[in-house]
PDB file of C-alpha atoms in Angstrom:
ATOM      1  CA  UNK Z   1     -24.007 -52.898  30.994  1.00 86.00           C
ATOM      2  CA  UNK Z   2     -22.945 -51.230  34.237  1.00 86.00           C
ATOM      3  CA  UNK Z   3     -20.183 -53.808  34.724  1.00 85.00           C
ATOM      4  CA  UNK Z   4     -18.922 -53.239  31.158  1.00 84.00           C
ATOM      5  CA  UNK Z   5     -18.918 -49.428  31.682  1.00 84.00           C
ATOM      6  CA  UNK Z   6     -17.101 -49.797  35.011  1.00 84.00           C
ATOM      7  CA  UNK Z   7     -14.451 -51.958  33.364  1.00 84.00           C
ATOM      8  CA  UNK Z   8     -13.999 -49.499  30.476  1.00 86.00           C
ATOM      9  CA  UNK Z   9     -14.159 -46.201  32.425  1.00 83.00           C
ATOM     10  CA  UNK Z  10     -12.449 -46.661  35.741  1.00 82.00           C
ATOM     11  CA  UNK Z  11     -13.716 -49.586  37.810  1.00 84.00           C
ATOM     12  CA  UNK Z  12     -16.510 -47.864  39.758  1.00 88.00           C
ATOM     13  CA  UNK Z  13     -19.859 -46.244  39.112  1.00 87.00           C
ATOM     14  CA  UNK Z  14     -18.423 -42.959  40.433  1.00 88.00           C
ATOM     15  CA  UNK Z  15     -15.596 -43.116  37.867  1.00 89.00           C
ATOM     16  CA  UNK Z  16     -18.092 -43.849  35.068  1.00 87.00           C
ATOM     17  CA  UNK Z  17     -20.212 -40.834  36.132  1.00 89.00           C
ATOM     18  CA  UNK Z  18     -17.104 -38.613  36.395  1.00 89.00           C
ATOM     19  CA  UNK Z  19     -16.055 -39.666  32.876  1.00 89.00           C
ATOM     20  CA  UNK Z  20     -19.562 -38.946  31.636  1.00 88.00           C
ATOM     21  CA  UNK Z  21     -19.458 -35.417  33.167  1.00 90.00           C
ATOM     22  CA  UNK Z  22     -16.009 -34.760  31.683  1.00 90.00           C
ATOM     23  CA  UNK Z  23     -17.132 -35.917  28.217  1.00 89.00           C
ATOM     24  CA  UNK Z  24     -20.263 -33.741  28.493  1.00 88.00           C
ATOM     25  CA  UNK Z  25     -18.093 -30.686  29.292  1.00 88.00           C
ATOM     26  CA  UNK Z  26     -15.741 -31.447  26.397  1.00 87.00           C
ATOM     27  CA  UNK Z  27     -18.697 -31.808  24.032  1.00 85.00           C
ATOM     28  CA  UNK Z  28     -20.149 -28.538  25.259  1.00 83.00           C
ATOM     29  CA  UNK Z  29     -16.767 -26.839  24.774  1.00 80.00           C
ATOM     30  CA  UNK Z  30     -16.581 -28.201  21.221  1.00 77.00           C
ATOM     31  CA  UNK Z  31     -20.062 -26.902  20.438  1.00 76.00           C
ATOM     32  CA  UNK Z  32     -19.116 -23.488  21.834  1.00 76.00           C
ATOM     33  CA  UNK Z  33     -15.903 -23.668  19.823  1.00 78.00           C
ATOM     34  CA  UNK Z  34     -17.874 -24.306  16.602  1.00 76.00           C
ATOM     35  CA  UNK Z  35     -20.111 -21.299  17.236  1.00 78.00           C
ATOM     36  CA  UNK Z  36     -17.050 -19.219  18.133  1.00 84.00           C
ATOM     37  CA  UNK Z  37     -15.366 -20.240  14.886  1.00 84.00           C
ATOM     38  CA  UNK Z  38     -18.488 -19.295  12.917  1.00 85.00           C
ATOM     39  CA  UNK Z  39     -18.585 -15.950  14.710  1.00 87.00           C
ATOM     40  CA  UNK Z  40     -14.903 -15.316  14.014  1.00 89.00           C
ATOM     41  CA  UNK Z  41     -15.324 -16.233  10.346  1.00 91.00           C
ATOM     42  CA  UNK Z  42     -18.123 -13.663  10.109  1.00 93.00           C
ATOM     43  CA  UNK Z  43     -15.910 -11.049  11.792  1.00 93.00           C
ATOM     44  CA  UNK Z  44     -13.131 -11.790   9.286  1.00 93.00           C
ATOM     45  CA  UNK Z  45     -15.575 -11.377   6.379  1.00 92.00           C
ATOM     46  CA  UNK Z  46     -16.789  -8.055   7.782  1.00 94.00           C
ATOM     47  CA  UNK Z  47     -13.192  -6.879   8.293  1.00 90.00           C
ATOM     48  CA  UNK Z  48     -12.263  -7.927   4.727  1.00 86.00           C
ATOM     49  CA  UNK Z  49     -15.199  -5.957   3.347  1.00 88.00           C
ATOM     50  CA  UNK Z  50     -14.174  -2.939   5.402  1.00 88.00           C
ATOM     51  CA  UNK Z  51     -10.568  -3.200   4.203  1.00 84.00           C
ATOM     52  CA  UNK Z  52     -11.680  -3.514   0.574  1.00 82.00           C
ATOM     53  CA  UNK Z  53     -13.962  -0.476   0.947  1.00 87.00           C
ATOM     54  CA  UNK Z  54     -11.163   1.588   2.521  1.00 86.00           C
ATOM     55  CA  UNK Z  55      -8.643   0.415  -0.080  1.00 84.00           C
ATOM     56  CA  UNK Z  56     -11.052   1.391  -2.849  1.00 84.00           C
ATOM     57  CA  UNK Z  57     -11.444   4.858  -1.354  1.00 89.00           C
ATOM     58  CA  UNK Z  58      -7.672   5.162  -0.994  1.00 88.00           C
ATOM     59  CA  UNK Z  59      -7.170   4.052  -4.607  1.00 88.00           C
ATOM     60  CA  UNK Z  60      -9.648   6.644  -5.790  1.00 91.00           C
ATOM     61  CA  UNK Z  61      -7.809   9.399  -3.894  1.00 93.00           C
ATOM     62  CA  UNK Z  62      -4.488   8.164  -5.247  1.00 91.00           C
ATOM     63  CA  UNK Z  63      -5.831   8.307  -8.812  1.00 93.00           C
ATOM     64  CA  UNK Z  64      -6.945  11.920  -8.282  1.00 94.00           C
ATOM     65  CA  UNK Z  65      -3.596  12.891  -6.781  1.00 94.00           C
ATOM     66  CA  UNK Z  66      -1.689  11.058  -9.516  1.00 94.00           C
ATOM     67  CA  UNK Z  67      -3.501  13.113 -12.148  1.00 95.00           C
ATOM     68  CA  UNK Z  68      -2.787  16.316 -10.244  1.00 94.00           C
ATOM     69  CA  UNK Z  69       0.882  15.410  -9.719  1.00 94.00           C
ATOM     70  CA  UNK Z  70       1.187  14.527 -13.410  1.00 94.00           C
ATOM     71  CA  UNK Z  71      -0.092  17.986 -14.413  1.00 94.00           C
ATOM     72  CA  UNK Z  72       2.087  19.883 -11.931  1.00 92.00           C
ATOM     73  CA  UNK Z  73       5.303  17.992 -12.710  1.00 92.00           C
ATOM     74  CA  UNK Z  74       4.681  18.306 -16.470  1.00 92.00           C
ATOM     75  CA  UNK Z  75       4.349  22.074 -16.017  1.00 90.00           C
ATOM     76  CA  UNK Z  76       7.627  22.188 -14.064  1.00 87.00           C
ATOM     77  CA  UNK Z  77       9.415  20.080 -16.690  1.00 86.00           C
ATOM     78  CA  UNK Z  78       8.348  22.501 -19.410  1.00 88.00           C
ATOM     79  CA  UNK Z  79       9.763  25.361 -17.326  1.00 83.00           C
ATOM     80  CA  UNK Z  80      12.989  23.343 -16.982  1.00 81.00           C
ATOM     81  CA  UNK Z  81      13.295  23.292 -20.790  1.00 80.00           C
ATOM     82  CA  UNK Z  82      11.982  19.768 -21.260  1.00 82.00           C
ATOM     83  CA  UNK Z  83       9.107  20.995 -23.438  1.00 84.00           C
ATOM     84  CA  UNK Z  84       8.816  17.855 -25.539  1.00 85.00           C
ATOM     85  CA  UNK Z  85       8.761  15.502 -22.558  1.00 88.00           C
ATOM     86  CA  UNK Z  86       5.711  13.709 -21.214  1.00 90.00           C
ATOM     87  CA  UNK Z  87       5.491  12.743 -17.551  1.00 92.00           C
ATOM     88  CA  UNK Z  88       2.876  10.407 -16.094  1.00 93.00           C
ATOM     89  CA  UNK Z  89       2.126   8.943 -12.701  1.00 94.00           C
ATOM     90  CA  UNK Z  90       0.526   5.567 -13.365  1.00 93.00           C
ATOM     91  CA  UNK Z  91      -1.381   3.856 -10.560  1.00 91.00           C
ATOM     92  CA  UNK Z  92      -1.952   0.114 -11.021  1.00 87.00           C
ATOM     93  CA  UNK Z  93      -4.586  -1.369  -8.739  1.00 84.00           C
ATOM     94  CA  UNK Z  94      -4.714  -5.035  -7.784  1.00 76.00           C
ATOM     95  CA  UNK Z  95      -8.019  -6.838  -7.444  1.00 72.00           C
ATOM     96  CA  UNK Z  96      -9.083  -8.680  -4.337  1.00 63.00           C
ATOM     97  CA  UNK Z  97      -7.844  -8.965  -0.761  1.00 62.00           C
ATOM     98  CA  UNK Z  98      -5.009 -11.320  -1.735  1.00 64.00           C
ATOM     99  CA  UNK Z  99      -3.428  -8.405  -3.607  1.00 72.00           C
ATOM    100  CA  UNK Z 100      -3.009  -6.256  -0.479  1.00 76.00           C
ATOM    101  CA  UNK Z 101       0.491  -5.232   0.436  1.00 73.00           C
ATOM    102  CA  UNK Z 102       1.969  -2.786   2.924  1.00 74.00           C
ATOM    103  CA  UNK Z 103       0.737   0.122   0.796  1.00 73.00           C
ATOM    104  CA  UNK Z 104      -2.723  -1.203  -0.023  1.00 75.00           C
ATOM    105  CA  UNK Z 105      -3.818  -2.438  -3.428  1.00 82.00           C
ATOM    106  CA  UNK Z 106      -1.926   0.109  -5.511  1.00 87.00           C
ATOM    107  CA  UNK Z 107       1.462   0.364  -7.125  1.00 87.00           C
ATOM    108  CA  UNK Z 108       2.659   3.713  -8.426  1.00 89.00           C
ATOM    109  CA  UNK Z 109       5.101   4.192 -11.270  1.00 92.00           C
ATOM    110  CA  UNK Z 110       6.563   7.351 -12.775  1.00 93.00           C
ATOM    111  CA  UNK Z 111       6.772   7.262 -16.548  1.00 93.00           C
ATOM    112  CA  UNK Z 112       8.641   9.587 -18.882  1.00 92.00           C
ATOM    113  CA  UNK Z 113       8.923  10.189 -22.565  1.00 90.00           C
ATOM    114  CA  UNK Z 114      11.751  12.568 -23.384  1.00 84.00           C
ATOM    115  CA  UNK Z 115      11.086  12.776 -27.104  1.00 83.00           C
ATOM    116  CA  UNK Z 116       7.988  13.807 -28.998  1.00 84.00           C
ATOM    117  CA  UNK Z 117       6.022  10.831 -30.305  1.00 84.00           C
ATOM    118  CA  UNK Z 118       7.683   8.329 -27.995  1.00 88.00           C
ATOM    119  CA  UNK Z 119       5.360   6.540 -25.574  1.00 91.00           C
ATOM    120  CA  UNK Z 120       6.058   7.115 -21.878  1.00 91.00           C
ATOM    121  CA  UNK Z 121       8.043   4.309 -20.264  1.00 91.00           C
ATOM    122  CA  UNK Z 122       9.154   3.647 -16.682  1.00 91.00           C
ATOM    123  CA  UNK Z 123      11.359   6.513 -15.530  1.00 87.00           C
ATOM    124  CA  UNK Z 124      13.693   4.166 -13.687  1.00 84.00           C
ATOM    125  CA  UNK Z 125      14.585   2.382 -16.956  1.00 87.00           C
ATOM    126  CA  UNK Z 126      14.931   5.160 -19.507  1.00 82.00           C
ATOM    127  CA  UNK Z 127      15.965   8.445 -17.911  1.00 76.00           C
ATOM    128  CA  UNK Z 128      19.477   9.754 -18.351  1.00 75.00           C
ATOM    129  CA  UNK Z 129      21.233  11.343 -15.389  1.00 74.00           C
ATOM    130  CA  UNK Z 130      20.341  14.863 -16.511  1.00 72.00           C
ATOM    131  CA  UNK Z 131      16.710  13.950 -17.145  1.00 79.00           C
ATOM    132  CA  UNK Z 132      16.478  12.191 -13.827  1.00 81.00           C
ATOM    133  CA  UNK Z 133      17.911  15.239 -12.069  1.00 79.00           C
ATOM    134  CA  UNK Z 134      15.398  17.559 -13.690  1.00 81.00           C
ATOM    135  CA  UNK Z 135      12.483  15.240 -12.998  1.00 85.00           C
ATOM    136  CA  UNK Z 136      13.580  14.996  -9.363  1.00 84.00           C
ATOM    137  CA  UNK Z 137      13.892  18.780  -9.170  1.00 81.00           C
ATOM    138  CA  UNK Z 138      10.409  19.129 -10.666  1.00 85.00           C
ATOM    139  CA  UNK Z 139       8.987  16.616  -8.183  1.00 85.00           C
ATOM    140  CA  UNK Z 140      10.714  18.232  -5.208  1.00 83.00           C
ATOM    141  CA  UNK Z 141       9.532  21.671  -6.355  1.00 82.00           C
ATOM    142  CA  UNK Z 142       5.921  20.516  -6.611  1.00 85.00           C
ATOM    143  CA  UNK Z 143       6.074  18.695  -3.266  1.00 82.00           C
ATOM    144  CA  UNK Z 144       8.231  21.285  -1.456  1.00 79.00           C
ATOM    145  CA  UNK Z 145       5.641  22.321   1.133  1.00 76.00           C
ATOM    146  CA  UNK Z 146       4.535  18.788   1.997  1.00 79.00           C
ATOM    147  CA  UNK Z 147       7.833  16.907   1.723  1.00 76.00           C
ATOM    148  CA  UNK Z 148       9.150  16.033   5.190  1.00 73.00           C
ATOM    149  CA  UNK Z 149      12.766  15.423   4.190  1.00 74.00           C
ATOM    150  CA  UNK Z 150      14.806  18.241   5.783  1.00 76.00           C
ATOM    151  CA  UNK Z 151      17.901  18.034   3.556  1.00 76.00           C
ATOM    152  CA  UNK Z 152      18.010  17.601  -0.217  1.00 73.00           C
ATOM    153  CA  UNK Z 153      21.177  16.793  -2.128  1.00 70.00           C
ATOM    154  CA  UNK Z 154      21.253  17.360  -5.875  1.00 71.00           C
ATOM    155  CA  UNK Z 155      24.660  16.075  -6.904  1.00 68.00           C
ATOM    156  CA  UNK Z 156      25.823  17.783 -10.106  1.00 66.00           C
ATOM    157  CA  UNK Z 157      22.261  18.705 -11.043  1.00 70.00           C
ATOM    158  CA  UNK Z 158      23.561  21.453 -13.294  1.00 66.00           C
ATOM    159  CA  UNK Z 159      26.020  19.264 -15.215  1.00 64.00           C
ATOM    160  CA  UNK Z 160      25.537  19.668 -18.941  1.00 63.00           C
ATOM    161  CA  UNK Z 161      22.820  22.285 -18.519  1.00 69.00           C
ATOM    162  CA  UNK Z 162      23.133  25.842 -19.679  1.00 70.00           C
ATOM    163  CA  UNK Z 163      21.154  28.904 -20.669  1.00 75.00           C
ATOM    164  CA  UNK Z 164      17.448  28.978 -19.915  1.00 76.00           C
ATOM    165  CA  UNK Z 165      17.405  25.543 -18.292  1.00 75.00           C
ATOM    166  CA  UNK Z 166      20.156  26.549 -15.832  1.00 73.00           C
ATOM    167  CA  UNK Z 167      18.317  29.743 -14.971  1.00 77.00           C
ATOM    168  CA  UNK Z 168      15.028  27.847 -14.422  1.00 79.00           C
ATOM    169  CA  UNK Z 169      16.875  25.304 -12.264  1.00 78.00           C
ATOM    170  CA  UNK Z 170      18.384  28.098 -10.173  1.00 78.00           C
ATOM    171  CA  UNK Z 171      14.964  29.631  -9.532  1.00 81.00           C
ATOM    172  CA  UNK Z 172      13.570  26.291  -8.402  1.00 79.00           C
ATOM    173  CA  UNK Z 173      16.573  25.475  -6.235  1.00 77.00           C
ATOM    174  CA  UNK Z 174      16.263  28.845  -4.547  1.00 77.00           C
ATOM    175  CA  UNK Z 175      12.539  28.232  -3.931  1.00 78.00           C
ATOM    176  CA  UNK Z 176      13.347  24.785  -2.499  1.00 76.00           C
ATOM    177  CA  UNK Z 177      15.800  26.476  -0.131  1.00 76.00           C
ATOM    178  CA  UNK Z 178      12.792  28.043   1.612  1.00 74.00           C
ATOM    179  CA  UNK Z 179      11.572  24.597   2.646  1.00 73.00           C
ATOM    180  CA  UNK Z 180      14.703  22.415   2.794  1.00 68.00           C
ATOM    181  CA  UNK Z 181      18.375  22.695   3.394  1.00 68.00           C
TER     182      UNK Z 181
END
């Protein structure tokens, strides 16, 4: 047996023993590796749970703020002579860690219905230029104190607007001037 081992593992008993030591170390490293992998898998599970918990809390806060923003923007739109319009902030939440993106689990969408009885639809698809301008003015008015953008440009925001709507727009633009250029 010794002769066969010598032939297979290096030609001398010392070489056979050195190979045996090396194989023992490799086996030990593999066993440590398996326990390390199990430990890392557990850390990943704990991190996933933490991320899901935080994302759930964030989603809850976003829902609250979406409702508040909906109310405040709707109030501004009524003042801007869009009394029959309906504005909604809709938060759609994904389910599960695979749904996470750069902004968490949620997607936000602004919806608008300009006419009474019409269901709200995505603002980006249905708003005319004038409606979009007024919605943006309403949003910027509501968010004036927290918005970090230093300069606002409302290109032809008053086009096609007269009377009470123009006056309400002027008041809001003046108020925005306190916070932005």
